[in-house]
């Protein structure tokens, strides 16, 4: 199908974990978990996002990537605290001080979407993903930081029209779904929704700038330039930060010309 895992997505895998000598450490079938909440080490999830539903793959992960950086960050909401607690209960018990080999079959992927959420819920997810991305960025893990930021942007989009939403809901009803149905909440007052959309715009602009910074750190200079142009286009006024990022990108490009 081509579906790939991303944060808050439900994933089911078969996996075998071995050490470098081939000694089996763990073997599980149809193991279901939520991505990005701390069930598996960061390095393993970074590999998993590179394959699609139905794929089989083999990853070798060194000890410096067998980390759980989110453990050092306090949950920002009761929902996040609950997700973290549930993830820790499901967390696999493996040695984190030796290189491990993961053999994986990706059986099922169900993404978490922002469509249909109220703006207070969307803002909570986008802000959480921005903060999680900042945690990884500060630890030098720019790949995961970028993944968090790009997922965070998804929760800043407006919903499509009511007619399109109905079609999408009908399509969802025809597919296998494992996520619990969302509890429908009362619509927000227009004044409150307008206020939340202003907060959304601030978070979105911050995430766009963070995406640009993460791409620069990963030497994705062409894509970083596209991001900075987009930041200007949407009216982000921190031009000094833009100029600093642009200067860093240019100097880095001069150091490592293609």
mmCIF file of N, CA and C in Angstrom, residues 68-75 84 88 135 138-139:
data_model
loop_
_atom_site.group_PDB
_atom_site.id
_atom_site.type_symbol
_atom_site.label_atom_id
_atom_site.label_comp_id
_atom_site.label_asym_id
_atom_site.label_seq_id
_atom_site.Cartn_x
_atom_site.Cartn_y
_atom_site.Cartn_z
ATOM 1 N N UNK A 68 16.365 6.957 24.351
ATOM 2 C CA UNK A 68 14.978 7.384 24.543
ATOM 3 C C UNK A 68 15.016 8.840 25.028
ATOM 4 N N UNK A 69 15.318 9.758 24.104
ATOM 5 C CA UNK A 69 15.527 11.149 24.500
ATOM 6 C C UNK A 69 14.295 11.786 25.124
ATOM 7 N N UNK A 70 13.091 11.340 24.726
ATOM 8 C CA UNK A 70 11.881 11.968 25.256
ATOM 9 C C UNK A 70 11.701 11.708 26.748
ATOM 10 N N UNK A 71 12.407 10.719 27.284
ATOM 11 C CA UNK A 71 12.289 10.443 28.720
ATOM 12 C C UNK A 71 12.741 11.631 29.557
ATOM 13 N N UNK A 72 13.597 12.486 28.990
ATOM 14 C CA UNK A 72 14.123 13.630 29.743
ATOM 15 C C UNK A 72 13.194 14.849 29.675
ATOM 16 N N UNK A 73 12.121 14.750 28.890
ATOM 17 C CA UNK A 73 11.192 15.868 28.731
ATOM 18 C C UNK A 73 9.893 15.580 29.468
ATOM 19 N N UNK A 74 9.447 16.541 30.269
ATOM 20 C CA UNK A 74 8.210 16.363 31.018
ATOM 21 C C UNK A 74 7.010 16.434 30.078
ATOM 22 N N UNK A 75 6.019 15.561 30.273
ATOM 23 C CA UNK A 75 4.800 15.623 29.439
ATOM 24 C C UNK A 75 4.122 16.983 29.591
ATOM 25 N N UNK A 84 2.698 8.332 27.314
ATOM 26 C CA UNK A 84 4.053 7.972 27.739
ATOM 27 C C UNK A 84 4.024 6.795 28.708
ATOM 28 N N UNK A 88 5.725 3.138 28.090
ATOM 29 C CA UNK A 88 6.742 2.551 28.965
ATOM 30 C C UNK A 88 6.352 1.152 29.423
ATOM 31 N N UNK A 135 13.670 19.066 21.379
ATOM 32 C CA UNK A 135 14.433 18.192 22.279
ATOM 33 C C UNK A 135 15.463 17.396 21.479
ATOM 34 N N UNK A 138 18.258 19.742 20.006
ATOM 35 C CA UNK A 138 19.278 20.140 20.985
ATOM 36 C C UNK A 138 20.243 19.008 21.305
ATOM 37 N N UNK A 139 19.807 17.749 21.055
ATOM 38 C CA UNK A 139 20.674 16.590 21.269
ATOM 39 C C UNK A 139 21.412 16.184 19.996
#
